[in-house]
mmCIF file of C-alpha atoms in Angstrom:
data_model
loop_
_atom_site.group_PDB
_atom_site.id
_atom_site.type_symbol
_atom_site.label_atom_id
_atom_site.label_comp_id
_atom_site.label_asym_id
_atom_site.label_seq_id
_atom_site.Cartn_x
_atom_site.Cartn_y
_atom_site.Cartn_z
ATOM 1 C CA MET T 1 -9.494 -39.035 28.648
ATOM 2 C CA GLN T 2 -7.025 -37.321 29.863
ATOM 3 C CA VAL T 3 -7.787 -33.592 30.519
ATOM 4 C CA ILE T 4 -5.101 -31.349 29.460
ATOM 5 C CA ARG T 5 -3.567 -29.477 32.448
ATOM 6 C CA ALA T 6 -2.394 -26.696 31.893
ATOM 7 C CA VAL T 7 0.543 -26.819 35.231
ATOM 8 C CA GLY T 8 4.202 -27.516 36.497
ATOM 9 C CA ARG T 9 6.692 -27.154 34.047
ATOM 10 C CA GLU T 10 5.299 -28.033 30.538
ATOM 11 C CA ALA T 11 2.227 -25.427 31.844
ATOM 12 C CA ALA T 12 2.271 -23.035 29.665
ATOM 13 C CA ALA T 13 2.734 -25.419 26.470
ATOM 14 C CA LYS T 14 -0.703 -26.505 26.689
ATOM 15 C CA LYS T 15 -2.238 -23.328 27.578
ATOM 16 C CA TYR T 16 -1.384 -22.290 23.982
ATOM 17 C CA ASP T 17 -2.450 -26.360 23.243
ATOM 18 C CA LEU T 18 -5.875 -25.749 24.461
ATOM 19 C CA LEU T 19 -5.771 -21.795 22.442
ATOM 20 C CA SER T 20 -4.716 -23.646 19.348
ATOM 21 C CA ALA T 21 -7.794 -26.031 19.348
ATOM 22 C CA MET T 22 -10.253 -23.944 20.008
ATOM 23 C CA MET T 23 -8.571 -21.059 17.064
ATOM 24 C CA ALA T 24 -8.692 -23.813 14.982
ATOM 25 C CA HIS T 25 -11.952 -24.857 16.484
ATOM 26 C CA GLY T 26 -13.709 -21.489 15.001
ATOM 27 C CA LEU T 27 -12.407 -20.324 12.223
ATOM 28 C CA ALA T 28 -13.394 -24.198 10.741
ATOM 29 C CA ALA T 29 -17.295 -23.096 11.779
ATOM 30 C CA ASP T 30 -19.842 -20.034 11.079
ATOM 31 C CA LYS T 31 -19.432 -16.650 11.818
ATOM 32 C CA HIS T 32 -20.926 -17.108 15.140
ATOM 33 C CA ARG T 33 -20.031 -20.078 16.534
ATOM 34 C CA GLN T 34 -16.052 -18.083 15.736
ATOM 35 C CA ARG T 35 -17.699 -14.876 17.563
ATOM 36 C CA LEU T 36 -18.950 -17.628 20.773
ATOM 37 C CA VAL T 37 -15.018 -19.238 20.775
ATOM 38 C CA LEU T 38 -12.724 -15.615 20.127
ATOM 39 C CA ARG T 39 -15.367 -14.498 22.962
ATOM 40 C CA LEU T 40 -14.094 -16.986 25.115
ATOM 41 C CA MET T 41 -10.655 -17.442 24.247
ATOM 42 C CA ALA T 42 -10.527 -13.780 25.903
ATOM 43 C CA LEU T 43 -12.412 -14.023 29.293
ATOM 44 C CA ILE T 44 -9.411 -17.765 29.357
ATOM 45 C CA THR T 45 -6.213 -14.711 28.303
ATOM 46 C CA SER T 46 -6.985 -12.091 30.596
ATOM 47 C CA ARG T 47 -9.049 -13.143 33.487
ATOM 48 C CA TYR T 48 -8.865 -17.157 34.418
ATOM 49 C CA ASN T 49 -7.093 -18.331 36.913
ATOM 50 C CA TRP T 50 -5.429 -22.029 35.449
ATOM 51 C CA GLN T 51 -4.254 -23.208 38.128
ATOM 52 C CA ARG T 52 -7.469 -23.113 40.295
ATOM 53 C CA ASP T 53 -10.018 -23.755 37.215
ATOM 54 C CA GLU T 54 -12.487 -20.346 38.210
ATOM 55 C CA LEU T 55 -13.087 -17.473 35.884
ATOM 56 C CA THR T 56 -15.082 -15.062 38.892
ATOM 57 C CA VAL T 57 -15.749 -12.082 36.448
ATOM 58 C CA GLY T 58 -19.137 -9.880 36.245
ATOM 59 C CA GLN T 59 -21.142 -9.938 33.573
ATOM 60 C CA ARG T 60 -20.605 -5.775 33.796
ATOM 61 C CA GLU T 61 -16.613 -5.988 33.329
ATOM 62 C CA ILE T 62 -17.701 -9.065 30.576
ATOM 63 C CA ALA T 63 -19.590 -6.672 28.332
ATOM 64 C CA ARG T 64 -16.741 -4.276 28.437
ATOM 65 C CA LEU T 65 -14.697 -6.525 27.093
ATOM 66 C CA TRP T 66 -16.647 -8.089 24.857
ATOM 67 C CA CYS T 67 -17.501 -3.983 23.405
ATOM 68 C CA VAL T 68 -22.121 -5.514 24.099
ATOM 69 C CA ASP T 69 -24.073 -4.770 26.584
ATOM 70 C CA GLU T 70 -24.972 -7.509 29.343
ATOM 71 C CA ARG T 71 -27.742 -8.839 27.158
ATOM 72 C CA THR T 72 -25.554 -10.347 24.856
ATOM 73 C CA VAL T 73 -23.136 -11.722 28.122
ATOM 74 C CA LYS T 74 -25.930 -13.566 29.053
ATOM 75 C CA ARG T 75 -27.263 -15.269 26.464
ATOM 76 C CA GLU T 76 -23.769 -15.660 25.159
ATOM 77 C CA MET T 77 -22.256 -16.948 27.998
ATOM 78 C CA ALA T 78 -25.914 -18.640 28.880
ATOM 79 C CA LYS T 79 -25.076 -20.864 24.918
ATOM 80 C CA LEU T 80 -22.211 -21.774 26.392
ATOM 81 C CA ARG T 81 -23.481 -23.316 28.837
ATOM 82 C CA VAL T 82 -25.180 -25.618 26.782
ATOM 83 C CA LEU T 83 -22.296 -26.546 25.377
ATOM 84 C CA GLY T 84 -21.114 -28.262 27.937
ATOM 85 C CA TRP T 85 -17.939 -25.701 27.911
ATOM 86 C CA ILE T 86 -18.284 -23.511 31.414
ATOM 87 C CA GLU T 87 -19.702 -24.436 34.307
ATOM 88 C CA ILE T 88 -20.990 -23.034 37.640
ATOM 89 C CA LYS T 89 -18.574 -24.341 40.354
ATOM 90 C CA GLN T 90 -20.789 -21.711 43.064
ATOM 91 C CA GLN T 91 -23.286 -19.695 42.666
ATOM 92 C CA GLY T 92 -22.992 -15.412 42.685
ATOM 93 C CA ALA T 93 -25.152 -14.668 46.162
ATOM 94 C CA ARG T 94 -25.703 -10.913 47.783
ATOM 95 C CA GLY T 95 -23.698 -8.805 45.703
ATOM 96 C CA ARG T 96 -20.935 -11.484 44.235
ATOM 97 C CA VAL T 97 -20.076 -13.349 41.238
ATOM 98 C CA SER T 98 -20.606 -16.596 40.478
ATOM 99 C CA VAL T 99 -17.950 -18.619 39.710
ATOM 100 C CA LEU T 100 -16.983 -20.194 36.978
ATOM 101 C CA GLY T 101 -15.134 -23.198 35.845
ATOM 102 C CA LEU T 102 -13.703 -24.383 32.284
ATOM 103 C CA ASN T 103 -15.527 -27.983 31.095
ATOM 104 C CA LEU T 104 -12.200 -28.553 29.870
ATOM 105 C CA GLU T 105 -12.387 -32.769 28.713
ATOM 106 C CA ARG T 106 -15.951 -31.299 26.688
ATOM 107 C CA ILE T 107 -13.736 -28.375 25.031
ATOM 108 C CA LEU T 108 -11.010 -31.320 23.639
ATOM 109 C CA LEU T 109 -14.153 -33.381 22.647
ATOM 110 C CA ASP T 110 -16.010 -30.751 20.734
ATOM 111 C CA THR T 111 -12.457 -29.396 19.024
ATOM 112 C CA ARG T 112 -10.719 -32.652 18.433
ATOM 113 C CA PRO T 113 -12.087 -32.448 14.019
ATOM 114 C CA GLU T 114 -10.102 -29.407 13.387
ATOM 115 C CA TRP T 115 -6.904 -30.485 15.273
ATOM 116 C CA ALA T 116 -5.921 -32.158 11.670
ATOM 117 C CA ASN T 117 -5.933 -28.025 10.382
ATOM 118 C CA ILE T 118 -3.333 -27.006 12.671
ATOM 119 C CA GLY T 119 -1.270 -30.021 11.502
ATOM 120 C CA PRO T 120 -0.791 -33.878 11.964
ATOM 121 C CA ASP T 121 2.269 -32.930 15.562
ATOM 122 C CA PHE T 122 -0.451 -31.131 16.625
ATOM 123 C CA VAL T 123 -2.895 -33.624 16.384
ATOM 124 C CA GLU T 124 0.268 -36.452 18.005
ATOM 125 C CA ARG T 125 1.297 -33.979 21.119
ATOM 126 C CA VAL T 126 -2.375 -33.914 22.021
ATOM 127 C CA GLY T 127 -3.564 -36.217 20.833
ATOM 128 C CA GLY T 128 -0.579 -38.668 23.224
ATOM 129 C CA ALA T 129 -2.086 -35.730 25.711
ATOM 130 C CA SER T 130 -5.596 -35.786 25.955
ATOM 131 C CA GLN T 131 -5.842 -40.305 25.314
ATOM 132 C CA ARG T 132 -8.733 -41.256 27.122
ATOM 133 C CA VAL T 133 -7.105 -43.049 30.771
ATOM 134 C CA GLU T 134 -9.694 -44.977 32.607
ATOM 135 C CA ALA T 135 -8.378 -43.496 36.083
ATOM 136 C CA ALA T 136 -11.620 -45.310 38.199
ATOM 137 C CA PRO T 137 -11.015 -47.577 40.677
ATOM 138 C CA GLU T 138 -12.366 -50.055 38.914
ATOM 139 C CA PRO T 139 -11.268 -54.115 40.069
ATOM 140 C CA SER T 140 -7.939 -55.806 37.647
ATOM 141 C CA ASN T 141 -10.179 -58.571 37.188
ATOM 142 C CA VAL T 142 -13.032 -56.462 35.346
ATOM 143 C CA VAL T 143 -12.715 -56.008 31.674
ATOM 144 C CA PRO T 144 -15.614 -54.896 29.693
ATOM 145 C CA LEU T 145 -17.310 -56.147 26.958
ATOM 146 C CA ARG T 146 -16.354 -54.435 23.140
ATOM 147 C CA ARG T 147 -20.041 -55.020 22.771
ATOM 148 C CA GLY T 148 -20.084 -51.754 19.499
ATOM 149 C CA ALA T 149 -18.858 -54.410 16.956
ATOM 150 C CA GLY T 150 -21.378 -56.533 17.269
ATOM 151 C CA VAL T 151 -25.030 -54.589 18.272
ATOM 152 C CA ALA T 152 -27.207 -52.903 15.914
ATOM 153 C CA PRO T 153 -27.447 -48.866 17.268
ATOM 154 C CA ALA T 154 -31.049 -47.719 18.470
ATOM 155 C CA GLU T 155 -33.669 -45.054 16.684
ATOM 156 C CA GLY T 156 -34.568 -42.107 17.947
ATOM 157 C CA LEU T 157 -33.217 -40.643 20.547
ATOM 158 C CA TRP T 158 -30.876 -43.294 22.137
ATOM 159 C CA GLY T 159 -29.601 -43.532 18.194
ATOM 160 C CA ALA T 160 -28.293 -40.479 17.915
ATOM 161 C CA ALA T 161 -26.967 -39.755 21.461
ATOM 162 C CA GLN T 162 -25.326 -43.314 20.160
ATOM 163 C CA THR T 163 -24.340 -41.814 17.019
ATOM 164 C CA ARG T 164 -22.788 -38.278 18.813
ATOM 165 C CA LEU T 165 -20.559 -40.965 21.605
ATOM 166 C CA ALA T 166 -19.296 -43.314 18.837
ATOM 167 C CA ALA T 167 -17.587 -40.419 17.034
ATOM 168 C CA GLU T 168 -15.886 -38.989 20.285
ATOM 169 C CA ASP T 169 -14.190 -42.087 21.058
ATOM 170 C CA ARG T 170 -15.640 -45.050 19.388
ATOM 171 C CA ALA T 171 -12.683 -47.370 21.654
ATOM 172 C CA LEU T 172 -15.204 -46.104 24.822
ATOM 173 C CA PHE T 173 -18.577 -46.210 23.443
ATOM 174 C CA ASP T 174 -17.144 -49.727 22.070
ATOM 175 C CA ALA T 175 -16.318 -50.194 25.480
ATOM 176 C CA TRP T 176 -19.185 -48.442 28.363
ATOM 177 C CA PHE T 177 -22.055 -46.736 26.082
ATOM 178 C CA ALA T 178 -22.538 -49.654 22.601
ATOM 179 C CA GLY T 179 -24.321 -52.329 25.575
ATOM 180 C CA LEU T 180 -27.464 -50.062 26.817
ATOM 181 C CA ALA T 181 -31.020 -50.484 25.603
ATOM 182 C CA ASP T 182 -33.210 -47.671 25.176
ATOM 183 C CA GLY T 183 -34.971 -47.503 28.481
ATOM 184 C CA GLY T 184 -37.498 -45.085 27.450
ATOM 185 C CA ILE T 185 -38.216 -41.543 27.603
ATOM 186 C CA ALA T 186 -39.768 -39.938 30.471
ATOM 187 C CA GLY T 187 -40.324 -36.188 30.864
ATOM 188 C CA ASP T 188 -36.825 -34.605 30.654
ATOM 189 C CA CYS T 189 -35.694 -38.214 31.408
ATOM 190 C CA LEU T 190 -34.034 -40.760 28.938
ATOM 191 C CA THR T 191 -33.985 -44.345 31.046
ATOM 192 C CA LEU T 192 -31.234 -46.424 30.072
ATOM 193 C CA VAL T 193 -30.942 -49.920 31.252
ATOM 194 C CA ALA T 194 -27.001 -51.444 32.295
ATOM 195 C CA PRO T 195 -25.908 -55.093 31.537
ATOM 196 C CA THR T 196 -24.721 -55.343 35.091
ATOM 197 C CA ARG T 197 -25.221 -53.353 39.062
ATOM 198 C CA PHE T 198 -21.078 -53.233 37.599
ATOM 199 C CA HIS T 199 -20.919 -51.468 34.396
ATOM 200 C CA ALA T 200 -24.416 -49.036 35.301
ATOM 201 C CA ASN T 201 -22.214 -48.124 38.906
ATOM 202 C CA TYR T 202 -18.708 -47.252 36.559
ATOM 203 C CA ILE T 203 -20.702 -45.326 34.201
ATOM 204 C CA GLN T 204 -23.130 -43.287 37.090
ATOM 205 C CA THR T 205 -19.682 -42.785 38.530
ATOM 206 C CA HIS T 206 -17.011 -41.468 35.644
ATOM 207 C CA LEU T 207 -19.383 -41.204 32.567
ATOM 208 C CA ILE T 208 -22.449 -39.662 32.800
ATOM 209 C CA GLU T 209 -21.549 -36.156 32.456
ATOM 210 C CA ARG T 210 -20.908 -37.149 28.413
ATOM 211 C CA LEU T 211 -23.781 -39.341 28.430
ATOM 212 C CA ARG T 212 -25.854 -36.560 29.368
ATOM 213 C CA MET T 213 -24.753 -34.218 27.006
ATOM 214 C CA ALA T 214 -24.947 -36.526 24.081
ATOM 215 C CA VAL T 215 -28.529 -37.094 24.676
ATOM 216 C CA ALA T 216 -29.112 -33.443 25.399
ATOM 217 C CA ARG T 217 -27.549 -32.977 22.594
ATOM 218 C CA SER T 218 -29.194 -35.066 20.532
ATOM 219 C CA ASP T 219 -32.774 -33.727 22.029
ATOM 220 C CA ALA T 220 -32.290 -30.640 23.348
ATOM 221 C CA GLY T 221 -35.962 -31.120 25.464
ATOM 222 C CA VAL T 222 -34.181 -34.296 27.477
ATOM 223 C CA ARG T 223 -31.609 -33.619 29.835
ATOM 224 C CA GLN T 224 -31.847 -36.040 32.746
ATOM 225 C CA VAL T 225 -30.505 -39.511 31.753
ATOM 226 C CA ARG T 226 -31.682 -42.387 34.684
ATOM 227 C CA LEU T 227 -29.131 -45.673 34.504
ATOM 228 C CA SER T 228 -30.973 -49.003 35.660
ATOM 229 C CA THR T 229 -30.587 -52.384 35.392
ATOM 230 C CA PRO T 230 -32.407 -55.170 34.169
#
């Protein structure tokens, strides 16, 4: 997916599109998710630096903005990190607050089911702008096999993760994820076997975070993914 970059001539429209997607997602969810999304939107509109992808604000200031105590801030920010919507870019130290960033790709993926609630024009505009682009330095004579149609879904954790990945982007799943085989779980790490070294390297370089998130959301106890080849 090519993430919306809210910079340049159409920056304002792109910002509104992202916030609209979050709004639609929150309104369609339960009251807990609604509140979490609203709180993040408050941080984005008041404190987020779009050009630098930086959110630098202390817990005390967040608590004041949200009208809550700092314990609630810690709990809610932890939820956003687990969702993958925010990431720590620089850990705070010596009196300095942490520098956070937004995972715009993850936010778009999670809000996509609700885009239609805004309208078909929004789906066409944002869907067209956020279509996956194979931006990797992939050799032009190497084309990933379309494996999805002829491969039976796996069972267990990898099967649940496959279902999530296919729902997010079927074409991407067929090209890269469907060909992975379950190599077993050891501790908090799931091993997946790729058909070729190139296949494994491509996923490791460009798609590992999406893969890891799907696995973690299927089983919170498994946070790591390791790729191997036969």
